[in-house]
XYZ file of C-alpha atoms in Angstrom:
378
model
C 26.550 75.176 74.906
C 29.824 73.284 74.477
C 30.132 69.680 75.609
C 32.086 69.375 78.817
C 35.138 67.204 78.397
C 35.778 65.153 81.518
C 39.276 64.337 82.583
C 38.256 60.680 82.758
C 34.722 59.450 82.103
C 34.729 56.290 84.220
C 30.984 55.824 83.718
C 31.361 55.812 79.922
C 34.280 53.391 80.110
C 32.241 50.926 82.165
C 29.018 51.348 80.199
C 30.660 49.422 77.365
C 30.570 46.334 79.599
C 27.222 46.810 81.321
C 25.461 43.809 79.787
C 28.354 41.522 80.629
C 28.689 42.992 84.107
C 24.986 42.413 84.782
C 25.384 38.756 83.814
C 28.505 38.319 85.931
C 26.759 39.856 88.935
C 23.999 37.284 88.592
C 26.525 34.476 88.216
C 28.431 35.443 91.338
C 25.245 35.839 93.379
C 23.954 32.465 92.184
C 27.249 30.763 92.970
C 27.138 31.789 96.617
C 30.904 32.253 96.465
C 32.032 35.865 96.776
C 35.640 35.333 97.930
C 38.465 32.974 96.968
C 36.518 31.352 94.152
C 37.012 30.401 90.524
C 36.651 33.939 89.140
C 39.610 35.162 91.208
C 41.647 32.101 90.325
C 40.980 32.528 86.616
C 41.724 36.238 86.676
C 45.010 35.592 88.464
C 45.969 33.043 85.811
C 44.950 35.327 82.949
C 46.654 38.418 84.355
C 49.868 36.495 85.086
C 49.810 35.298 81.480
C 49.152 38.850 80.237
C 52.210 40.073 82.159
C 54.332 37.051 81.133
C 54.796 36.021 84.757
C 54.269 32.688 86.512
C 52.107 33.824 89.428
C 49.537 36.493 90.272
C 48.081 37.119 93.711
C 44.966 39.278 93.913
C 44.816 41.643 96.884
C 42.558 44.442 98.087
C 44.347 47.408 96.487
C 47.572 48.686 94.997
C 49.008 49.901 98.307
C 48.590 46.433 99.792
C 50.207 44.933 96.691
C 53.347 46.970 97.375
C 53.271 46.584 101.155
C 52.605 42.825 101.274
C 55.366 42.203 98.727
C 57.884 44.155 100.781
C 56.723 42.498 103.997
C 56.983 39.044 102.428
C 60.426 39.708 101.002
C 61.524 41.104 104.352
C 60.507 37.841 106.040
C 61.945 35.528 103.388
C 65.264 37.346 103.020
C 65.644 38.242 106.725
C 65.747 41.973 106.163
C 65.944 44.031 109.329
C 63.755 46.899 110.464
C 65.085 50.129 109.040
C 66.758 48.562 106.020
C 66.698 50.879 103.023
C 64.572 50.865 99.900
C 65.317 53.187 96.971
C 62.210 54.960 95.636
C 61.824 57.822 93.144
C 61.584 61.330 94.548
C 58.488 61.928 92.387
C 55.673 59.409 92.790
C 52.269 58.900 94.397
C 52.492 58.643 98.170
C 51.491 54.950 98.252
C 54.964 53.960 97.030
C 56.581 55.438 100.119
C 53.771 54.532 102.525
C 54.225 50.868 101.627
C 57.915 51.044 102.550
C 57.225 52.721 105.889
C 54.378 50.330 106.741
C 56.763 47.412 106.173
C 59.143 48.835 108.788
C 61.707 49.838 106.176
C 63.355 53.158 105.332
C 62.600 54.925 102.046
C 65.553 56.643 100.400
C 64.462 59.126 97.747
C 66.333 58.702 94.495
C 66.579 61.391 91.802
C 64.362 61.264 88.745
C 65.383 62.421 85.305
C 64.294 65.856 84.114
C 63.531 64.391 80.695
C 61.351 61.371 81.437
C 60.485 61.859 85.166
C 61.531 58.269 85.960
C 64.400 56.961 88.085
C 67.714 58.447 86.979
C 69.641 55.200 86.703
C 72.960 57.034 86.328
C 72.678 58.166 89.962
C 71.285 55.053 91.624
C 74.584 53.445 92.568
C 75.611 56.516 94.591
C 72.675 55.909 96.962
C 73.314 52.233 97.647
C 74.614 51.494 101.127
C 75.283 48.349 103.159
C 71.643 48.484 104.277
C 70.038 48.889 100.854
C 67.783 45.935 100.095
C 65.572 46.869 97.151
C 64.769 49.293 94.344
C 61.211 50.333 93.524
C 61.071 51.721 89.989
C 57.782 53.538 89.438
C 56.405 53.315 85.912
C 54.984 56.800 86.193
C 52.274 58.061 83.838
C 52.211 54.631 82.122
C 55.806 54.578 80.866
C 58.193 51.940 82.162
C 61.446 52.907 83.814
C 64.780 51.710 82.397
C 64.345 48.166 83.658
C 67.393 46.843 81.834
C 69.724 49.180 83.721
C 67.826 48.806 87.006
C 67.959 45.010 86.789
C 71.692 45.158 86.062
C 72.319 47.365 89.099
C 70.133 45.115 91.259
C 72.111 42.043 90.225
C 75.418 43.769 90.882
C 74.425 44.739 94.435
C 72.124 41.754 95.162
C 69.005 43.911 95.457
C 65.343 43.015 95.036
C 63.356 44.873 92.357
C 59.697 45.671 92.996
C 58.039 47.460 90.103
C 55.344 49.940 91.074
C 53.215 49.248 88.025
C 50.019 50.855 89.319
C 49.894 53.035 86.188
C 51.433 50.605 83.704
C 49.034 47.767 82.856
C 50.301 46.507 79.499
C 53.281 48.870 79.252
C 56.522 47.507 77.808
C 60.236 48.203 77.885
C 62.375 46.701 75.109
C 59.392 44.522 74.255
C 59.034 43.076 77.785
C 55.990 43.799 79.927
C 55.717 45.349 83.351
C 55.883 42.348 85.661
C 57.586 40.139 83.070
C 59.580 37.215 84.492
C 62.646 38.555 82.653
C 62.989 41.280 85.312
C 63.367 38.632 88.069
C 61.472 40.495 90.770
C 57.831 41.376 91.328
C 55.365 44.009 90.169
C 52.509 45.597 92.093
C 49.371 46.691 90.262
C 46.352 48.757 91.290
C 42.880 48.235 89.849
C 41.509 51.509 91.185
C 38.564 52.508 88.930
C 40.543 55.186 87.100
C 43.406 52.888 86.068
C 43.826 51.559 82.538
C 42.547 48.259 83.944
C 40.100 49.464 86.576
C 37.657 47.584 88.773
C 34.307 48.876 89.990
C 35.881 49.450 93.371
C 39.281 48.852 94.898
C 41.517 45.984 93.898
C 45.145 45.136 93.323
C 47.547 42.328 92.461
C 51.152 41.231 92.626
C 52.743 39.352 89.742
C 55.996 37.455 90.142
C 57.748 34.313 88.993
C 59.085 33.594 92.491
C 56.939 30.772 93.899
C 57.982 31.298 97.536
C 57.285 35.023 97.334
C 53.856 34.494 95.755
C 52.912 31.949 98.420
C 54.026 34.228 101.263
C 52.039 37.176 99.859
C 48.959 34.986 99.462
C 49.306 33.686 103.000
C 49.833 37.121 104.568
C 46.836 38.491 102.650
C 44.592 35.742 104.051
C 45.103 36.277 107.792
C 48.497 34.540 107.646
C 46.782 31.239 106.885
C 47.571 28.631 104.238
C 44.960 26.285 105.711
C 41.704 27.456 107.272
C 42.063 28.195 110.998
C 45.803 27.468 110.899
C 47.569 30.826 111.114
C 51.327 30.488 110.840
C 51.927 34.187 110.139
C 50.536 37.396 111.581
C 48.604 38.360 108.480
C 45.898 40.741 107.319
C 42.686 40.623 105.303
C 43.530 41.794 101.786
C 41.734 39.876 99.059
C 40.391 40.558 95.590
C 36.729 39.548 95.612
C 34.956 37.372 93.050
C 32.821 40.142 91.574
C 35.735 42.463 90.894
C 37.734 39.565 89.486
C 34.881 38.722 87.109
C 34.632 42.335 85.958
C 38.402 42.607 85.513
C 38.547 39.443 83.409
C 36.245 41.025 80.814
C 38.060 44.355 80.853
C 41.430 42.621 80.518
C 40.326 41.256 77.130
C 39.907 44.824 75.868
C 42.972 46.305 77.559
C 45.357 46.116 74.612
C 42.834 47.825 72.353
C 42.113 50.458 75.004
C 45.829 51.127 75.468
C 46.239 51.534 71.723
C 43.479 54.169 71.719
C 45.380 56.042 74.409
C 48.503 55.885 72.245
C 46.625 57.349 69.290
C 45.471 60.280 71.437
C 48.960 60.746 72.877
C 50.473 60.832 69.396
C 48.064 63.602 68.440
C 48.942 65.617 71.537
C 52.654 65.159 70.873
C 52.475 66.159 67.206
C 49.742 68.824 67.217
C 50.366 70.808 70.404
C 52.729 73.725 69.809
C 51.956 76.366 72.448
C 55.269 77.940 73.599
C 53.990 78.173 77.179
C 53.610 74.383 77.384
C 56.303 71.730 77.678
C 55.383 68.282 76.371
C 56.503 65.107 78.162
C 58.437 63.751 75.163
C 60.012 65.292 72.099
C 58.508 64.622 68.697
C 61.807 63.041 67.613
C 61.356 59.980 69.826
C 57.585 59.520 69.762
C 57.638 56.011 68.357
C 60.029 54.818 71.058
C 57.660 56.152 73.688
C 54.641 54.352 72.258
C 55.396 51.393 74.512
C 53.897 53.601 77.208
C 50.214 53.026 77.964
C 49.703 56.726 78.763
C 47.710 56.266 81.955
C 48.311 59.987 82.353
C 49.298 62.502 79.706
C 51.195 65.252 81.540
C 52.150 68.656 80.247
C 54.219 71.200 82.150
C 53.826 74.939 82.405
C 54.906 77.776 84.643
C 51.363 79.130 84.281
C 49.484 76.104 85.610
C 46.753 77.829 87.579
C 45.947 80.233 84.769
C 46.011 77.454 82.170
C 43.874 75.112 84.248
C 41.298 77.833 84.816
C 41.348 78.706 81.111
C 40.677 75.094 80.174
C 37.931 74.837 82.800
C 36.250 77.956 81.407
C 36.291 76.207 78.025
C 34.690 73.058 79.407
C 37.855 70.955 79.701
C 38.586 69.200 82.974
C 42.197 68.582 84.031
C 43.964 67.259 87.130
C 47.335 67.747 88.792
C 49.628 64.780 89.516
C 50.980 65.470 92.190
C 50.783 68.956 93.751
C 52.704 68.181 96.967
C 56.030 66.338 96.660
C 56.702 63.298 98.837
C 59.302 64.979 101.031
C 56.809 67.708 101.974
C 53.939 65.399 102.956
C 52.987 65.899 106.617
C 52.579 62.196 107.368
C 56.201 61.592 106.311
C 57.710 64.621 108.023
C 59.701 62.373 110.380
C 61.760 61.123 107.446
C 62.998 64.384 105.980
C 63.853 67.863 107.209
C 63.718 71.243 105.501
C 67.359 70.699 104.571
C 66.358 67.874 102.231
C 65.755 69.322 98.794
C 64.583 67.500 95.705
C 64.449 70.178 93.014
C 63.136 68.004 90.163
C 60.270 66.675 92.290
C 59.432 70.206 93.390
C 59.512 71.480 89.811
C 57.234 68.690 88.571
C 54.824 69.204 91.453
C 54.634 72.912 90.645
C 54.223 72.655 86.858
C 52.493 69.364 85.962
C 48.978 69.369 84.479
C 47.246 66.207 83.240
C 45.146 66.319 80.068
C 42.088 64.167 79.304
C 43.037 60.806 77.825
C 40.998 57.609 77.759
C 39.675 54.937 75.378
C 36.304 56.706 75.210
C 37.599 60.209 74.464
C 36.271 61.138 71.026
C 38.387 62.488 68.164
C 36.360 65.712 68.249
C 37.081 66.159 71.937
C 40.789 65.584 71.361
C 40.698 68.235 68.631
C 38.945 70.628 71.009
C 41.578 70.075 73.699
C 44.398 70.668 71.209
C 42.856 73.796 69.678
C 42.055 75.233 73.092
C 45.577 74.641 74.377
C 47.147 76.119 71.277
C 45.015 79.255 71.751
C 46.185 79.815 75.333
C 48.013 83.079 75.932
C 49.644 84.537 79.033
């Protein structure tokens, strides 16, 4: 019987750290401090340094990282309810939910048909007198064109909030997601399946804006900067000590883990040749794309259901990211009507299929995935 190849073997990824995790669990229990302690402080310092930013604020999850940043910026810059935020038409729903929860209006911006990221050539056309920010999403682990986005933001005095939930360690022109050079903020998720994943939920914001970092930290702690003194109407959104301790150890291996993903991605890009499959990048520009951390390796096909079933029958698990486009999500139906069409988002939602990729995926399993895909016929 063939080995089953999981889309992502989270258990195997975490087993590499089990001895260390056991020791950290004991340390946290013995300390009696499970929130707002030294482990969280040290992780925030180490992750800020990893991203080349001045500050990191740990929060409960990636959605809160986006939402609390927007809410803080709204307060500090005196944005008004309903002000507009540009977001890509193709992204996970959390990007748009964060905007709506902050009392702001998401404006869907086109993504490129070649890299599935914000089409910077069309951004300026969407900017109005009420536009306040751009949220580039570093989808699938590849950073958006931050140089062009930053230039546009400076020209129109807009805030840039990177949705870096899939881009821990990714780079653009040698600068990291969240790097101080981008002069904004970046929101990260530590959901267990991420390249840097906790053993539960977790998230963080990195920025080099001291006032913004302080406001996010205050809002995330019941609006309090001093115990029992609540200046702001805040929430409870904190990264706990145990998750911070786990993440510190995994952060030390993140660069190596990302490099393993790049090795697998290079094999997919150079060895897959099935005419019924479209690869995310051409073989001509592979090396340029290796700054991606390949959180997801997407392929595209007009025969997705048949291909997914074929792979399943051969013991290979795949996922779809994301089958329902943002503008067709029921919870956001008040924002868009049937007249709103986003053809690239709809095409990607209909044809995308994500292949297994992770630091624990064996060479033999990669070979099996490639051979099985190349054997697929319609």
